[in-house]
Amino acid sequence: SPVIEVRDLRKTYGNGDTAVHALRGLDLIVQKGEYIAIMGASGSGKSTLLNILGCLDIATSGQYLLDGIDTGEFDEEQLSLLRNRKIGFVFQSFNLVPRTTALANVELPLVYAGVRRAQRRERALAALELVGLQDRTHHRPNELSGGQQQRVAIARALVTSPAIVLADEPTGNLDTESSREVLGILDRLNASGRTVVLITHEDEVASHAMRTVRVVDGKVAGVLV
Ligand code: ADP
Ligand code: ADP
């Protein structure tokens, strides 16, 4: 069954002479348990799409069903709730809170979700173990390598058991060895049934996905199996 159903999605920034049509009628269906890579030139609309899929932004028109829920009528607060329940984000720049530990960073989404302290700790430790960082739980981000920081970010994305993991160039700031580790973790997540949507401009990275979706000028151009 589809976890993402997008139909005729359009996104325009600004209006009048300065309007930018970032998405121009994009269709996309992602089944539960799929692993897809989104590729496309800079400016083609990939991040705009990911922000809408992640309920960080709303489309100008078109339809987006997330796990069967029509997001069309949702206000910011409802979108924020949906985001916290359904989406895990991994960014190129890690986006960890610098002054606190790996464990506290991973617990953060559970704080938003209102999970009690003891259960937060247990679930955050389990997520850190899943990414192989059980012996780094009390390190701060600046005491960890880039690859380790990205693994903390993945643990944070996972800890709420989201329906979808959205990753925007997750290996963009990593060396080859760390990239391999991070991609290995995403592979394992997907093998255990999680849906993964990954933006990348590297064929090597995209080869980890089951299929590649190419975005050209705000539309899906072709599907490579
Ligand atoms: P990609 O991720 O493929 O590089 P983006 O989705 O970031 O593409 O951008 C698509 C188009 O929308 C570009 O022309 C970009 O300049 C424009 N754009 C993106 N975000 C904004 C914004 N917040 N305001 C205005 N224009 C934007
Ligand atoms: P709001 O004030 O709109 O309710 P949230 O509590 O949803 O905001 O989010 C607080 C911050 O955490 C925001 O900066 C948001 O971008 C970020 N955030 C929200 N959901 C997630 C998530 N699932 N993964 C990572 N960061 C998130």
PDB file of C-alpha atoms and ligand atoms in Angstrom:
ATOM      1  CA  SER A   1       0.000   0.000   0.000  1.00  0.00           C
ATOM      2  CA  PRO A   2       1.228   3.521  -0.715  1.00  0.00           C
ATOM      3  CA  VAL A   3       2.763   5.525   2.096  1.00  0.00           C
ATOM      4  CA  ILE A   4       3.219   8.567  -0.176  1.00  0.00           C
ATOM      5  CA  GLU A   5       0.668   9.554  -2.835  1.00  0.00           C
ATOM      6  CA  VAL A   6       1.354  12.816  -4.600  1.00  0.00           C
ATOM      7  CA  ARG A   7      -0.751  14.030  -7.495  1.00  0.00           C
ATOM      8  CA  ASP A   8      -0.276  17.079  -9.687  1.00  0.00           C
ATOM      9  CA  LEU A   9       1.761  18.804  -6.986  1.00  0.00           C
ATOM     10  CA  ARG A  10       2.572  22.448  -7.668  1.00  0.00           C
ATOM     11  CA  LYS A  11       4.608  24.867  -5.620  1.00  0.00           C
ATOM     12  CA  THR A  12       5.101  28.504  -6.522  1.00  0.00           C
ATOM     13  CA  TYR A  13       7.259  30.824  -4.436  1.00  0.00           C
ATOM     14  CA  GLY A  14       6.328  34.492  -4.585  1.00  0.00           C
ATOM     15  CA  ASN A  15       3.951  35.896  -7.155  1.00  0.00           C
ATOM     16  CA  GLY A  16       3.652  38.112 -10.196  1.00  0.00           C
ATOM     17  CA  ASP A  17       6.763  38.765 -12.247  1.00  0.00           C
ATOM     18  CA  THR A  18       9.069  37.294  -9.603  1.00  0.00           C
ATOM     19  CA  ALA A  19       7.136  34.018  -9.076  1.00  0.00           C
ATOM     20  CA  VAL A  20       9.256  30.840  -9.130  1.00  0.00           C
ATOM     21  CA  HIS A  21       7.461  27.656 -10.159  1.00  0.00           C
ATOM     22  CA  ALA A  22       9.483  25.092  -8.216  1.00  0.00           C
ATOM     23  CA  LEU A  23       7.056  22.172  -8.727  1.00  0.00           C
ATOM     24  CA  ARG A  24       4.953  22.028 -11.895  1.00  0.00           C
ATOM     25  CA  GLY A  25       2.567  19.102 -11.650  1.00  0.00           C
ATOM     26  CA  LEU A  26       4.609  16.388  -9.976  1.00  0.00           C
ATOM     27  CA  ASP A  27       3.203  12.881  -9.481  1.00  0.00           C
ATOM     28  CA  LEU A  28       4.790  10.324  -7.170  1.00  0.00           C
ATOM     29  CA  ILE A  29       3.681   7.141  -5.460  1.00  0.00           C
ATOM     30  CA  VAL A  30       5.909   5.388  -2.947  1.00  0.00           C
ATOM     31  CA  GLN A  31       4.868   2.041  -1.493  1.00  0.00           C
ATOM     32  CA  LYS A  32       5.398   1.087   2.120  1.00  0.00           C
ATOM     33  CA  GLY A  33       8.850  -0.457   2.489  1.00  0.00           C
ATOM     34  CA  GLU A  34      10.273   1.068  -0.684  1.00  0.00           C
ATOM     35  CA  TYR A  35      13.650   2.770  -0.878  1.00  0.00           C
ATOM     36  CA  ILE A  36      13.715   5.491  -3.516  1.00  0.00           C
ATOM     37  CA  ALA A  37      16.378   7.923  -4.610  1.00  0.00           C
ATOM     38  CA  ILE A  38      15.423  11.342  -5.953  1.00  0.00           C
ATOM     39  CA  MET A  39      17.928  12.815  -8.381  1.00  0.00           C
ATOM     40  CA  GLY A  40      17.934  15.959 -10.481  1.00  0.00           C
ATOM     41  CA  ALA A  41      19.887  19.086 -11.286  1.00  0.00           C
ATOM     42  CA  SER A  42      20.312  21.858  -8.761  1.00  0.00           C
ATOM     43  CA  GLY A  43      17.152  23.972  -8.749  1.00  0.00           C
ATOM     44  CA  SER A  44      14.942  21.217 -10.189  1.00  0.00           C
ATOM     45  CA  GLY A  45      12.714  21.161  -7.085  1.00  0.00           C
ATOM     46  CA  LYS A  46      14.054  18.229  -5.025  1.00  0.00           C
ATOM     47  CA  SER A  47      14.293  20.035  -1.693  1.00  0.00           C
ATOM     48  CA  THR A  48      10.933  21.694  -2.237  1.00  0.00           C
ATOM     49  CA  LEU A  49       9.443  18.233  -2.765  1.00  0.00           C
ATOM     50  CA  LEU A  50      11.163  16.804   0.315  1.00  0.00           C
ATOM     51  CA  ASN A  51       9.983  19.707   2.470  1.00  0.00           C
ATOM     52  CA  ILE A  52       6.404  19.089   1.371  1.00  0.00           C
ATOM     53  CA  LEU A  53       6.714  15.313   1.862  1.00  0.00           C
ATOM     54  CA  GLY A  54       8.073  16.043   5.347  1.00  0.00           C
ATOM     55  CA  CYS A  55       5.196  18.416   6.194  1.00  0.00           C
ATOM     56  CA  LEU A  56       7.630  21.288   6.667  1.00  0.00           C
ATOM     57  CA  ASP A  57       5.911  23.197   3.867  1.00  0.00           C
ATOM     58  CA  ILE A  58       2.638  22.990   1.949  1.00  0.00           C
ATOM     59  CA  ALA A  59       2.028  22.844  -1.781  1.00  0.00           C
ATOM     60  CA  THR A  60       0.341  25.639  -3.733  1.00  0.00           C
ATOM     61  CA  SER A  61      -2.010  23.048  -5.271  1.00  0.00           C
ATOM     62  CA  GLY A  62      -2.317  19.316  -5.828  1.00  0.00           C
ATOM     63  CA  GLN A  63      -2.775  16.412  -3.474  1.00  0.00           C
ATOM     64  CA  TYR A  64      -0.533  14.800  -0.883  1.00  0.00           C
ATOM     65  CA  LEU A  65      -1.657  11.733   1.039  1.00  0.00           C
ATOM     66  CA  LEU A  66       0.767  10.681   3.784  1.00  0.00           C
ATOM     67  CA  ASP A  67       0.119   7.151   5.037  1.00  0.00           C
ATOM     68  CA  GLY A  68      -3.442   7.528   3.725  1.00  0.00           C
ATOM     69  CA  ILE A  69      -4.017  10.885   5.409  1.00  0.00           C
ATOM     70  CA  ASP A  70      -4.948  13.781   3.116  1.00  0.00           C
ATOM     71  CA  THR A  71      -2.785  16.702   4.246  1.00  0.00           C
ATOM     72  CA  GLY A  72      -4.679  19.193   2.072  1.00  0.00           C
ATOM     73  CA  GLU A  73      -6.872  20.735   4.735  1.00  0.00           C
ATOM     74  CA  PHE A  74      -4.270  20.719   7.503  1.00  0.00           C
ATOM     75  CA  ASP A  75      -3.114  23.873   9.278  1.00  0.00           C
ATOM     76  CA  GLU A  76       0.442  24.368  10.577  1.00  0.00           C
ATOM     77  CA  GLU A  77      -0.256  22.817  13.951  1.00  0.00           C
ATOM     78  CA  GLN A  78      -1.847  19.693  12.496  1.00  0.00           C
ATOM     79  CA  LEU A  79       1.016  19.370  10.023  1.00  0.00           C
ATOM     80  CA  SER A  80       3.497  19.675  12.854  1.00  0.00           C
ATOM     81  CA  LEU A  81       1.764  16.849  14.764  1.00  0.00           C
ATOM     82  CA  LEU A  82       1.685  14.695  11.646  1.00  0.00           C
ATOM     83  CA  ARG A  83       5.355  15.417  11.041  1.00  0.00           C
ATOM     84  CA  ASN A  84       6.319  14.415  14.549  1.00  0.00           C
ATOM     85  CA  ARG A  85       4.383  11.147  14.260  1.00  0.00           C
ATOM     86  CA  LYS A  86       5.204  10.063  10.719  1.00  0.00           C
ATOM     87  CA  ILE A  87       8.486  11.594   9.562  1.00  0.00           C
ATOM     88  CA  GLY A  88      12.146  11.186  10.420  1.00  0.00           C
ATOM     89  CA  PHE A  89      14.543  13.688   8.840  1.00  0.00           C
ATOM     90  CA  VAL A  90      18.224  13.317   8.068  1.00  0.00           C
ATOM     91  CA  PHE A  91      19.985  16.386   6.684  1.00  0.00           C
ATOM     92  CA  GLN A  92      23.313  16.954   4.947  1.00  0.00           C
ATOM     93  CA  SER A  93      24.454  19.182   7.821  1.00  0.00           C
ATOM     94  CA  PHE A  94      23.377  16.803  10.662  1.00  0.00           C
ATOM     95  CA  ASN A  95      21.465  19.600  12.509  1.00  0.00           C
ATOM     96  CA  LEU A  96      22.342  18.307  15.978  1.00  0.00           C
ATOM     97  CA  VAL A  97      22.010  20.476  19.066  1.00  0.00           C
ATOM     98  CA  PRO A  98      25.689  21.265  19.776  1.00  0.00           C
ATOM     99  CA  ARG A  99      25.774  21.742  23.548  1.00  0.00           C
ATOM    100  CA  THR A 100      24.149  18.516  24.569  1.00  0.00           C
ATOM    101  CA  THR A 101      24.926  14.802  24.403  1.00  0.00           C
ATOM    102  CA  ALA A 102      24.177  12.299  21.656  1.00  0.00           C
ATOM    103  CA  LEU A 103      21.611  10.721  23.970  1.00  0.00           C
ATOM    104  CA  ALA A 104      19.808  14.021  24.630  1.00  0.00           C
ATOM    105  CA  ASN A 105      19.786  14.805  20.906  1.00  0.00           C
ATOM    106  CA  VAL A 106      18.149  11.465  20.134  1.00  0.00           C
ATOM    107  CA  GLU A 107      15.626  11.950  22.953  1.00  0.00           C
ATOM    108  CA  LEU A 108      14.506  15.329  21.607  1.00  0.00           C
ATOM    109  CA  PRO A 109      11.736  14.159  19.204  1.00  0.00           C
ATOM    110  CA  LEU A 110      10.343  12.084  22.087  1.00  0.00           C
ATOM    111  CA  VAL A 111      10.245  15.209  24.252  1.00  0.00           C
ATOM    112  CA  TYR A 112       8.077  16.861  21.547  1.00  0.00           C
ATOM    113  CA  ALA A 113       5.931  13.728  21.456  1.00  0.00           C
ATOM    114  CA  GLY A 114       5.377  13.874  25.227  1.00  0.00           C
ATOM    115  CA  VAL A 115       7.023  10.524  25.991  1.00  0.00           C
ATOM    116  CA  ARG A 116       8.017  10.087  29.648  1.00  0.00           C
ATOM    117  CA  ARG A 117      11.626  10.319  30.702  1.00  0.00           C
ATOM    118  CA  ALA A 118      12.330   6.682  31.504  1.00  0.00           C
ATOM    119  CA  GLN A 119      10.841   5.487  28.237  1.00  0.00           C
ATOM    120  CA  ARG A 120      12.619   8.241  26.319  1.00  0.00           C
ATOM    121  CA  ARG A 121      15.939   7.078  27.652  1.00  0.00           C
ATOM    122  CA  GLU A 122      15.267   3.447  26.845  1.00  0.00           C
ATOM    123  CA  ARG A 123      14.154   4.178  23.287  1.00  0.00           C
ATOM    124  CA  ALA A 124      17.006   6.630  22.606  1.00  0.00           C
ATOM    125  CA  LEU A 125      19.564   4.088  23.838  1.00  0.00           C
ATOM    126  CA  ALA A 126      18.047   1.422  21.584  1.00  0.00           C
ATOM    127  CA  ALA A 127      18.215   3.785  18.581  1.00  0.00           C
ATOM    128  CA  LEU A 128      21.856   4.647  19.334  1.00  0.00           C
ATOM    129  CA  GLU A 129      22.654   0.957  19.587  1.00  0.00           C
ATOM    130  CA  LEU A 130      21.040   0.392  16.196  1.00  0.00           C
ATOM    131  CA  VAL A 131      23.515   2.817  14.605  1.00  0.00           C
ATOM    132  CA  GLY A 132      26.443   1.351  16.565  1.00  0.00           C
ATOM    133  CA  LEU A 133      26.968   4.282  18.941  1.00  0.00           C
ATOM    134  CA  GLN A 134      26.139   2.645  22.276  1.00  0.00           C
ATOM    135  CA  ASP A 135      29.586   3.646  23.570  1.00  0.00           C
ATOM    136  CA  ARG A 136      29.210   7.324  22.534  1.00  0.00           C
ATOM    137  CA  THR A 137      25.928   8.213  24.245  1.00  0.00           C
ATOM    138  CA  HIS A 138      27.419  10.905  26.491  1.00  0.00           C
ATOM    139  CA  HIS A 139      29.611  12.554  23.859  1.00  0.00           C
ATOM    140  CA  ARG A 140      28.683  15.956  22.495  1.00  0.00           C
ATOM    141  CA  PRO A 141      28.539  16.496  18.709  1.00  0.00           C
ATOM    142  CA  ASN A 142      31.944  18.259  18.620  1.00  0.00           C
ATOM    143  CA  GLU A 143      33.485  15.177  20.271  1.00  0.00           C
ATOM    144  CA  LEU A 144      32.240  12.958  17.435  1.00  0.00           C
ATOM    145  CA  SER A 145      33.406  12.505  13.838  1.00  0.00           C
ATOM    146  CA  GLY A 146      31.167  13.646  10.969  1.00  0.00           C
ATOM    147  CA  GLY A 147      30.111  10.073  10.312  1.00  0.00           C
ATOM    148  CA  GLN A 148      29.283   9.523  13.977  1.00  0.00           C
ATOM    149  CA  GLN A 149      27.294  12.777  14.058  1.00  0.00           C
ATOM    150  CA  GLN A 150      25.269  11.644  11.063  1.00  0.00           C
ATOM    151  CA  ARG A 151      24.629   8.318  12.808  1.00  0.00           C
ATOM    152  CA  VAL A 152      23.309  10.259  15.831  1.00  0.00           C
ATOM    153  CA  ALA A 153      21.057  12.181  13.425  1.00  0.00           C
ATOM    154  CA  ILE A 154      19.795   8.886  11.973  1.00  0.00           C
ATOM    155  CA  ALA A 155      19.103   7.566  15.483  1.00  0.00           C
ATOM    156  CA  ARG A 156      17.156  10.774  16.163  1.00  0.00           C
ATOM    157  CA  ALA A 157      15.189  10.297  12.922  1.00  0.00           C
ATOM    158  CA  LEU A 158      14.314   6.730  13.918  1.00  0.00           C
ATOM    159  CA  VAL A 159      13.485   7.048  17.543  1.00  0.00           C
ATOM    160  CA  THR A 160       9.814   7.909  16.969  1.00  0.00           C
ATOM    161  CA  SER A 161       9.382   4.880  14.658  1.00  0.00           C
ATOM    162  CA  PRO A 162       8.346   7.093  11.729  1.00  0.00           C
ATOM    163  CA  ALA A 163       6.518   5.758   8.674  1.00  0.00           C
ATOM    164  CA  ILE A 164       9.092   7.414   6.411  1.00  0.00           C
ATOM    165  CA  VAL A 165      12.726   8.422   6.709  1.00  0.00           C
ATOM    166  CA  LEU A 166      13.519  11.432   4.494  1.00  0.00           C
ATOM    167  CA  ALA A 167      17.204  12.017   3.856  1.00  0.00           C
ATOM    168  CA  ASP A 168      18.460  15.115   2.002  1.00  0.00           C
ATOM    169  CA  GLU A 169      22.029  14.461   0.750  1.00  0.00           C
ATOM    170  CA  PRO A 170      22.873  12.567   3.961  1.00  0.00           C
ATOM    171  CA  THR A 171      26.403  11.722   2.787  1.00  0.00           C
ATOM    172  CA  GLY A 172      27.104  15.146   1.247  1.00  0.00           C
ATOM    173  CA  ASN A 173      29.505  16.163   4.026  1.00  0.00           C
ATOM    174  CA  LEU A 174      31.070  12.776   4.707  1.00  0.00           C
ATOM    175  CA  ASP A 175      34.250  11.016   3.634  1.00  0.00           C
ATOM    176  CA  THR A 176      34.040   7.737   1.716  1.00  0.00           C
ATOM    177  CA  GLU A 177      34.272   5.468   4.762  1.00  0.00           C
ATOM    178  CA  SER A 178      31.637   7.386   6.765  1.00  0.00           C
ATOM    179  CA  SER A 179      29.378   7.548   3.708  1.00  0.00           C
ATOM    180  CA  ARG A 180      29.592   3.789   3.414  1.00  0.00           C
ATOM    181  CA  GLU A 181      28.601   3.379   7.074  1.00  0.00           C
ATOM    182  CA  VAL A 182      25.658   5.746   6.784  1.00  0.00           C
ATOM    183  CA  LEU A 183      24.427   4.106   3.569  1.00  0.00           C
ATOM    184  CA  GLY A 184      24.799   0.710   5.238  1.00  0.00           C
ATOM    185  CA  ILE A 185      22.562   1.869   8.076  1.00  0.00           C
ATOM    186  CA  LEU A 186      19.930   3.179   5.628  1.00  0.00           C
ATOM    187  CA  ASP A 187      20.108  -0.183   3.806  1.00  0.00           C
ATOM    188  CA  ARG A 188      19.497  -2.046   7.062  1.00  0.00           C
ATOM    189  CA  LEU A 189      16.638   0.261   8.023  1.00  0.00           C
ATOM    190  CA  ASN A 190      14.981  -0.413   4.714  1.00  0.00           C
ATOM    191  CA  ALA A 191      15.638  -4.155   5.003  1.00  0.00           C
ATOM    192  CA  SER A 192      13.787  -4.077   8.328  1.00  0.00           C
ATOM    193  CA  GLY A 193      10.739  -2.612   6.550  1.00  0.00           C
ATOM    194  CA  ARG A 194      11.129   1.133   6.778  1.00  0.00           C
ATOM    195  CA  THR A 195      10.363   3.402   3.820  1.00  0.00           C
ATOM    196  CA  VAL A 196      13.349   5.528   2.815  1.00  0.00           C
ATOM    197  CA  VAL A 197      13.320   8.548   0.485  1.00  0.00           C
ATOM    198  CA  LEU A 198      16.774   9.883  -0.275  1.00  0.00           C
ATOM    199  CA  ILE A 199      17.898  12.917  -2.258  1.00  0.00           C
ATOM    200  CA  THR A 200      21.300  12.598  -3.846  1.00  0.00           C
ATOM    201  CA  HIS A 201      23.262  13.737  -6.897  1.00  0.00           C
ATOM    202  CA  GLU A 202      25.619  10.756  -6.774  1.00  0.00           C
ATOM    203  CA  ASP A 203      24.832   7.652  -8.840  1.00  0.00           C
ATOM    204  CA  GLU A 204      26.824   5.560  -6.389  1.00  0.00           C
ATOM    205  CA  VAL A 205      24.545   6.647  -3.522  1.00  0.00           C
ATOM    206  CA  ALA A 206      21.388   6.251  -5.622  1.00  0.00           C
ATOM    207  CA  SER A 207      22.410   2.676  -6.449  1.00  0.00           C
ATOM    208  CA  HIS A 208      21.451   1.726  -2.877  1.00  0.00           C
ATOM    209  CA  ALA A 209      17.803   2.521  -3.628  1.00  0.00           C
ATOM    210  CA  MET A 210      15.280   0.183  -5.295  1.00  0.00           C
ATOM    211  CA  ARG A 211      14.483   2.818  -7.891  1.00  0.00           C
ATOM    212  CA  THR A 212      15.458   6.308  -8.914  1.00  0.00           C
ATOM    213  CA  VAL A 213      13.042   9.144  -9.571  1.00  0.00           C
ATOM    214  CA  ARG A 214      14.403  11.955 -11.717  1.00  0.00           C
ATOM    215  CA  VAL A 215      13.073  15.439 -11.167  1.00  0.00           C
ATOM    216  CA  VAL A 216      13.425  17.823 -14.103  1.00  0.00           C
ATOM    217  CA  ASP A 217      11.926  21.321 -13.942  1.00  0.00           C
ATOM    218  CA  GLY A 218       9.579  20.450 -11.094  1.00  0.00           C
ATOM    219  CA  LYS A 219       8.208  17.216 -12.567  1.00  0.00           C
ATOM    220  CA  VAL A 220       9.136  13.553 -12.497  1.00  0.00           C
ATOM    221  CA  ALA A 221      10.914  12.935 -15.784  1.00  0.00           C
ATOM    222  CA  GLY A 222      11.584   9.241 -15.974  1.00  0.00           C
ATOM    223  CA  VAL A 223      11.808   6.190 -13.778  1.00  0.00           C
ATOM    224  CA  LEU A 224      14.836   3.914 -13.837  1.00  0.00           C
ATOM    225  CA  VAL A 225      14.318   0.474 -12.356  1.00  0.00           C
TER     226      VAL A 225
HETATM  227  P1  ADP B   1      16.830  21.541  -5.633  1.00  0.00           P
HETATM  228  O1  ADP B   1      16.655  20.976  -4.257  1.00  0.00           O
HETATM  229  O2  ADP B   1      16.546  20.544  -6.711  1.00  0.00           O
HETATM  230  O3  ADP B   1      18.128  22.231  -5.819  1.00  0.00           O
HETATM  231  P2  ADP B   1      14.881  23.542  -4.796  1.00  0.00           P
HETATM  232  O4  ADP B   1      13.630  22.848  -4.452  1.00  0.00           O
HETATM  233  O5  ADP B   1      15.779  23.967  -3.695  1.00  0.00           O
HETATM  234  O6  ADP B   1      15.688  22.652  -5.860  1.00  0.00           O
HETATM  235  O7  ADP B   1      14.544  24.839  -5.663  1.00  0.00           O
HETATM  236  C1  ADP B   1      13.653  24.826  -6.780  1.00  0.00           C
HETATM  237  C2  ADP B   1      13.453  26.273  -7.267  1.00  0.00           C
HETATM  238  O8  ADP B   1      12.722  26.986  -6.279  1.00  0.00           O
HETATM  239  C3  ADP B   1      14.739  27.042  -7.476  1.00  0.00           C
HETATM  240  O9  ADP B   1      14.549  27.911  -8.558  1.00  0.00           O
HETATM  241  C4  ADP B   1      14.902  27.782  -6.184  1.00  0.00           C
HETATM  242  O10 ADP B   1      15.642  28.959  -6.384  1.00  0.00           O
HETATM  243  C5  ADP B   1      13.467  28.082  -5.817  1.00  0.00           C
HETATM  244  N1  ADP B   1      13.244  28.201  -4.362  1.00  0.00           N
HETATM  245  C6  ADP B   1      13.476  27.243  -3.425  1.00  0.00           C
HETATM  246  N2  ADP B   1      13.124  27.655  -2.204  1.00  0.00           N
HETATM  247  C7  ADP B   1      12.675  28.925  -2.350  1.00  0.00           C
HETATM  248  C8  ADP B   1      12.159  29.921  -1.458  1.00  0.00           C
HETATM  249  N3  ADP B   1      12.027  29.660  -0.152  1.00  0.00           N
HETATM  250  N4  ADP B   1      11.797  31.112  -1.981  1.00  0.00           N
HETATM  251  C9  ADP B   1      11.903  31.360  -3.290  1.00  0.00           C
HETATM  252  N5  ADP B   1      12.363  30.478  -4.193  1.00  0.00           N
HETATM  253  C10 ADP B   1      12.752  29.276  -3.735  1.00  0.00           C
HETATM  254  P1  ADP B   2       6.250  23.719  15.982  1.00  0.00           P
HETATM  255  O1  ADP B   2       6.748  24.846  16.826  1.00  0.00           O
HETATM  256  O2  ADP B   2       5.851  24.152  14.585  1.00  0.00           O
HETATM  257  O3  ADP B   2       5.257  22.815  16.656  1.00  0.00           O
HETATM  258  P2  ADP B   2       7.896  21.369  16.162  1.00  0.00           P
HETATM  259  O4  ADP B   2       7.753  21.225  17.637  1.00  0.00           O
HETATM  260  O5  ADP B   2       7.187  20.426  15.266  1.00  0.00           O
HETATM  261  O6  ADP B   2       7.557  22.867  15.716  1.00  0.00           O
HETATM  262  O7  ADP B   2       9.417  21.335  15.796  1.00  0.00           O
HETATM  263  C1  ADP B   2      10.380  22.048  16.500  1.00  0.00           C
HETATM  264  C2  ADP B   2      11.664  22.011  15.711  1.00  0.00           C
HETATM  265  O8  ADP B   2      12.079  20.667  15.450  1.00  0.00           O
HETATM  266  C3  ADP B   2      11.542  22.696  14.365  1.00  0.00           C
HETATM  267  O9  ADP B   2      12.721  23.445  14.129  1.00  0.00           O
HETATM  268  C4  ADP B   2      11.435  21.576  13.368  1.00  0.00           C
HETATM  269  O10 ADP B   2      12.040  21.902  12.121  1.00  0.00           O
HETATM  270  C5  ADP B   2      12.181  20.447  14.056  1.00  0.00           C
HETATM  271  N1  ADP B   2      11.543  19.166  13.780  1.00  0.00           N
HETATM  272  C6  ADP B   2      10.230  18.899  13.827  1.00  0.00           C
HETATM  273  N2  ADP B   2       9.976  17.638  13.533  1.00  0.00           N
HETATM  274  C7  ADP B   2      11.170  17.056  13.312  1.00  0.00           C
HETATM  275  C8  ADP B   2      11.582  15.740  12.980  1.00  0.00           C
HETATM  276  N3  ADP B   2      10.710  14.719  12.832  1.00  0.00           N
HETATM  277  N4  ADP B   2      12.894  15.506  12.834  1.00  0.00           N
HETATM  278  C9  ADP B   2      13.789  16.487  12.991  1.00  0.00           C
HETATM  279  N5  ADP B   2      13.467  17.768  13.311  1.00  0.00           N
HETATM  280  C10 ADP B   2      12.179  18.038  13.464  1.00  0.00           C
END
